[in-house]
Short mmCIF file of C-alpha atoms in Angstrom, two decimals:
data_model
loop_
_atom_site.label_atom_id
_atom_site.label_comp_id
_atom_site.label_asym_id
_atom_site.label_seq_id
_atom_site.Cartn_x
_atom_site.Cartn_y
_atom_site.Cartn_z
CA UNK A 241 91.31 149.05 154.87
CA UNK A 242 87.82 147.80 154.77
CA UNK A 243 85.25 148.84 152.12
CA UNK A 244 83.03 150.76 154.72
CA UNK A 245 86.04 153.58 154.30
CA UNK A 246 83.88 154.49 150.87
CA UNK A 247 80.51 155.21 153.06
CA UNK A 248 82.18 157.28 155.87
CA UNK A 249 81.11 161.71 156.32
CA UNK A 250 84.09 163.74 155.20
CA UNK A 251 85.20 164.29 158.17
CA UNK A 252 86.06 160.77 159.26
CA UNK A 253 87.25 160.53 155.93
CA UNK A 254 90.06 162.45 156.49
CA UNK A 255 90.75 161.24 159.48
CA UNK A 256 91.42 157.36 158.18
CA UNK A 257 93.21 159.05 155.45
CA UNK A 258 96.04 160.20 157.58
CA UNK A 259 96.10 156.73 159.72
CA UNK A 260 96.29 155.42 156.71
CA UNK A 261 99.44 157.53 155.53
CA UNK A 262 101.14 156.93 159.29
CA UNK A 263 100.32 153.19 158.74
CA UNK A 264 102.12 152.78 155.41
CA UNK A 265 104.99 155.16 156.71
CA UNK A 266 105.54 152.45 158.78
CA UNK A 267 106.07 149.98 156.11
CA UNK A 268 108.68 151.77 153.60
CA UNK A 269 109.87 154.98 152.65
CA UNK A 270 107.50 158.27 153.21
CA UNK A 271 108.72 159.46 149.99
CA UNK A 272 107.62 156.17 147.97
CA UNK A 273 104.58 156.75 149.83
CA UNK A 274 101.93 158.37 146.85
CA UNK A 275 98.45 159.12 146.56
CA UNK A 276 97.69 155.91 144.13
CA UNK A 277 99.45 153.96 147.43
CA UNK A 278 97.47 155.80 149.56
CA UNK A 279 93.85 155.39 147.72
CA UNK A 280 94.85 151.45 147.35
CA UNK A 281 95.38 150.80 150.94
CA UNK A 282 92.49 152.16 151.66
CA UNK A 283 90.36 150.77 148.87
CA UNK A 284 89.49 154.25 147.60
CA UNK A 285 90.20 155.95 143.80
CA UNK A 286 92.53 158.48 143.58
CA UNK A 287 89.48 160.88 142.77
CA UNK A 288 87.75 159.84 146.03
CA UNK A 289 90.74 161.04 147.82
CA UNK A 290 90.63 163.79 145.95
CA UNK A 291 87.51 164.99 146.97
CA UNK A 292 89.05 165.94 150.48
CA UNK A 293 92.75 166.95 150.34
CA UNK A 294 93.74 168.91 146.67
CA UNK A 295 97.07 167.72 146.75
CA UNK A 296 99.69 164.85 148.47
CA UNK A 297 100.81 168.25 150.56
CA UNK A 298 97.35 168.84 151.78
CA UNK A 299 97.09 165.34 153.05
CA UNK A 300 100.96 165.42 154.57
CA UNK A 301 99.57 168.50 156.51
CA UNK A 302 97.22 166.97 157.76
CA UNK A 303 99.53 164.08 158.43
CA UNK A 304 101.88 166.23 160.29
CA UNK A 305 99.09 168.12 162.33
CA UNK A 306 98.08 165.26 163.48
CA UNK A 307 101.47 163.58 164.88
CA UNK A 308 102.15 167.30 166.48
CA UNK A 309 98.90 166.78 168.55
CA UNK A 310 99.14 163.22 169.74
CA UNK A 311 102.74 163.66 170.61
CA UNK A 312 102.65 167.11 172.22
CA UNK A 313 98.86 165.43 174.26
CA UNK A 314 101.13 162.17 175.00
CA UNK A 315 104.00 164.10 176.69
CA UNK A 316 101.78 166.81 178.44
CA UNK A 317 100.11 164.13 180.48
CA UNK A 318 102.83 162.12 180.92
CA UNK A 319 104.53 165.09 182.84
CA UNK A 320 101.33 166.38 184.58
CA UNK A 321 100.89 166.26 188.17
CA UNK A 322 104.74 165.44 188.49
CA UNK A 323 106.06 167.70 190.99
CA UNK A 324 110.01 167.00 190.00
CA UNK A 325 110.90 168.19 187.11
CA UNK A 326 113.60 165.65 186.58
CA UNK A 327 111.04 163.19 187.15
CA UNK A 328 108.70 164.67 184.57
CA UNK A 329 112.06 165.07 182.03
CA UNK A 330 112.26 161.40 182.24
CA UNK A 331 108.23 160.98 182.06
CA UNK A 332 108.71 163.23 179.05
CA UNK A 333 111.49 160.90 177.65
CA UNK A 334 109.52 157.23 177.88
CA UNK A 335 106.64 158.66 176.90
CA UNK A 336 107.99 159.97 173.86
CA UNK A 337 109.60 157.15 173.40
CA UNK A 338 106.40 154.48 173.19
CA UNK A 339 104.67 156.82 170.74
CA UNK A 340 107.57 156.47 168.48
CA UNK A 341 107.44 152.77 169.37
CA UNK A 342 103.42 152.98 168.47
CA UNK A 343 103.83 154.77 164.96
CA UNK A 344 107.33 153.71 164.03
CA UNK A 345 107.16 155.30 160.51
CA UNK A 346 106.27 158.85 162.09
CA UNK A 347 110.17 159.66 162.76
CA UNK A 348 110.71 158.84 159.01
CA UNK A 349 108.44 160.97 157.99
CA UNK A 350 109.40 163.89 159.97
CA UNK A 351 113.13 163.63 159.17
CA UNK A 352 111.42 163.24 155.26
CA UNK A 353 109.73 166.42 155.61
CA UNK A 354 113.09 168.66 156.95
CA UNK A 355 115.15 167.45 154.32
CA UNK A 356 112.87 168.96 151.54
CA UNK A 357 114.39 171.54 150.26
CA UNK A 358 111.56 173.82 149.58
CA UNK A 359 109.40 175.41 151.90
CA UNK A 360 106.06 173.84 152.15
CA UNK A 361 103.14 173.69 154.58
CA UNK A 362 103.83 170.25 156.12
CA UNK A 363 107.77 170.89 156.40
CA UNK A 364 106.54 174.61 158.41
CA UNK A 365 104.21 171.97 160.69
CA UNK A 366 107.18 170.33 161.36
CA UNK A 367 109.08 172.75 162.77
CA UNK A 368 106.72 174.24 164.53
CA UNK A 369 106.06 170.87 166.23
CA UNK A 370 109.92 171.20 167.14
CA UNK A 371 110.33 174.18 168.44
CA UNK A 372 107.05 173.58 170.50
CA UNK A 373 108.36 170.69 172.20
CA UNK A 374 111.68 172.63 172.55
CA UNK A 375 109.84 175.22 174.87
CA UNK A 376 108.49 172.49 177.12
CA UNK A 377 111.67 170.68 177.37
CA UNK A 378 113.22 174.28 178.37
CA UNK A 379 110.54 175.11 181.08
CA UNK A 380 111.19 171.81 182.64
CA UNK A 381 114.62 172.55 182.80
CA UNK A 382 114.48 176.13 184.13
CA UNK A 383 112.07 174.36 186.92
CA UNK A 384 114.65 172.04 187.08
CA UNK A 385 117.36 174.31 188.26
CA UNK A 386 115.07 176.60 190.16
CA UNK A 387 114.39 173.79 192.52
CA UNK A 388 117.78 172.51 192.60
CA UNK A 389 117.62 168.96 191.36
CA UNK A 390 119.74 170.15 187.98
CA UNK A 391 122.79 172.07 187.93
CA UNK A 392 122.74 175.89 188.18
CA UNK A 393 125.42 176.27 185.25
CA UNK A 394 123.44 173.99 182.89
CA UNK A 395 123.26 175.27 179.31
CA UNK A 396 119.58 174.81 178.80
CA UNK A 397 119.38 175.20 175.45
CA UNK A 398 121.80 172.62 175.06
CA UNK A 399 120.24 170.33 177.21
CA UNK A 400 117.04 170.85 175.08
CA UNK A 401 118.87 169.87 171.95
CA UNK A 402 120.76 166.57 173.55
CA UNK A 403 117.44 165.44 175.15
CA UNK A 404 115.81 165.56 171.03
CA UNK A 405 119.15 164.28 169.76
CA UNK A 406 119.27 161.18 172.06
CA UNK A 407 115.62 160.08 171.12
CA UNK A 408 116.74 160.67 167.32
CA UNK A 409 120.03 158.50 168.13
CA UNK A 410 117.54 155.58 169.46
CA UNK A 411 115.30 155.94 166.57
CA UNK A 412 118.72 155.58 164.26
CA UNK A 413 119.35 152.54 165.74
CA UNK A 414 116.64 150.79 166.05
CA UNK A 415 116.25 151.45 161.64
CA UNK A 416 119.61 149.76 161.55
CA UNK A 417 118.90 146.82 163.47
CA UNK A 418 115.17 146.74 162.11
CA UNK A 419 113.40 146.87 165.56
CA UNK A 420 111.61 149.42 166.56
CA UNK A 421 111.23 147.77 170.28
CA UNK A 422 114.61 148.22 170.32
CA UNK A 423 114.33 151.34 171.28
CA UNK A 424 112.02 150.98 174.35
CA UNK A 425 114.69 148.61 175.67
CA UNK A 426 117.54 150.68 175.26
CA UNK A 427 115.73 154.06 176.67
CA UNK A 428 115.70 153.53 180.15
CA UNK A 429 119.74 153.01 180.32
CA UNK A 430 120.09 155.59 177.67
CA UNK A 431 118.11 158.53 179.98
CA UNK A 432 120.23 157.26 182.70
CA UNK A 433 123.34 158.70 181.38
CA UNK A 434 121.41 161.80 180.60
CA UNK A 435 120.13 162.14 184.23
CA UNK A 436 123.94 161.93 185.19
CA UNK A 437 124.85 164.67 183.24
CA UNK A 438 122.10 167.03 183.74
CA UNK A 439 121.41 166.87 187.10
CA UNK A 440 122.84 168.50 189.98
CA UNK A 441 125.69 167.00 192.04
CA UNK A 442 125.39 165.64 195.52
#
């Protein structure tokens, strides 16, 4: 980070503060990831940082807010003005797929945030995020089977949870073979065999 970061209005501030965090996500472990790490890649004293979150939990908050509004923004367009809601399933699918591809240390820091045992503000943001996304997925697939392009017997919620699950399952794999592009290769065939299993037969 560049010294300007020191002359910037609160506002912006906070803003850089959480790019910063989603930048050094992507470089090792969120939970390595603390404050002194965070004021040092962006040239800053701990007290500077201080000034405008209270705690590592007010700035993961704000962390989490903000990949729960570029994510939910990325997949809304990607589906708008798509009249097939298999189409816009699949739309859903890439598009969530090249933000994950974008921020690659975003994933780690939401699977970071469920495992904590207590409840905090950031792990709530979380889930909320989740279950957000969950209720789009589901109205796409109600649409889907209203219209007839998925089966009529499909277990929606289901469908929901494997359409998550398979992202997560690219996400795993691409850690292990330590390439995140991986995963915007192997998509396409992966949604594929999804398609074939949701949709309705000929």
């Amino acid at each position: 980070m560049n010294s300007h970061v020191k002359h910037l209005p609160a506002e912006k501030r906070r803003a850089v503060t959480v790019e910063a965090v989603v930048e050094l996500a992507a470089e090792r472990n969120p939970s390595e990831i603390t404050t002194a790490a965070i004021a040092k890649h962006m040239g800053l004293s701990q007290g500077a940082l201080f000034r405008h979150f209270t705690n590592k939990d007010a700035i993961m908050l704000a962390v989490m807010e903000w990949v729960a509004e570029r994510l939910l923004a990325r997949v809304d367009k990607a589906v708008r003005a798509l009249a097939s809601p298999l189409g816009a399933l699949e739309a859903m699918f890439m598009a969530h797929v090249d933000f994950v591809v974008e921020h690659p240390g975003v994933p780690r820091m939401l699977f970071g945030e469920l495992q904590r045992a207590d409840e905090t503000a950031p792990k709530r943001m979380v889930q909320t995020l989740i279950r957000r996304y969950g209720e789009r997925l589901q109205k796409l697939i109600e649409e889907g089977i209203i219209c007839g392009e998925l089966d009529a017997g499909l277990d929606r919620e289901a469908a929901a949870t494997l359409f998550i699950g398979t992202i997560q399952g690219l996400v795993m794999q691409s850690l292990l073979a330590g390439d995140v592009n991986r995963i915007r290769e192997d998509a396409p065939r992966v949604f594929a065999i999804y398609r074939r299993g949701i949709r309705r037969s000929p």
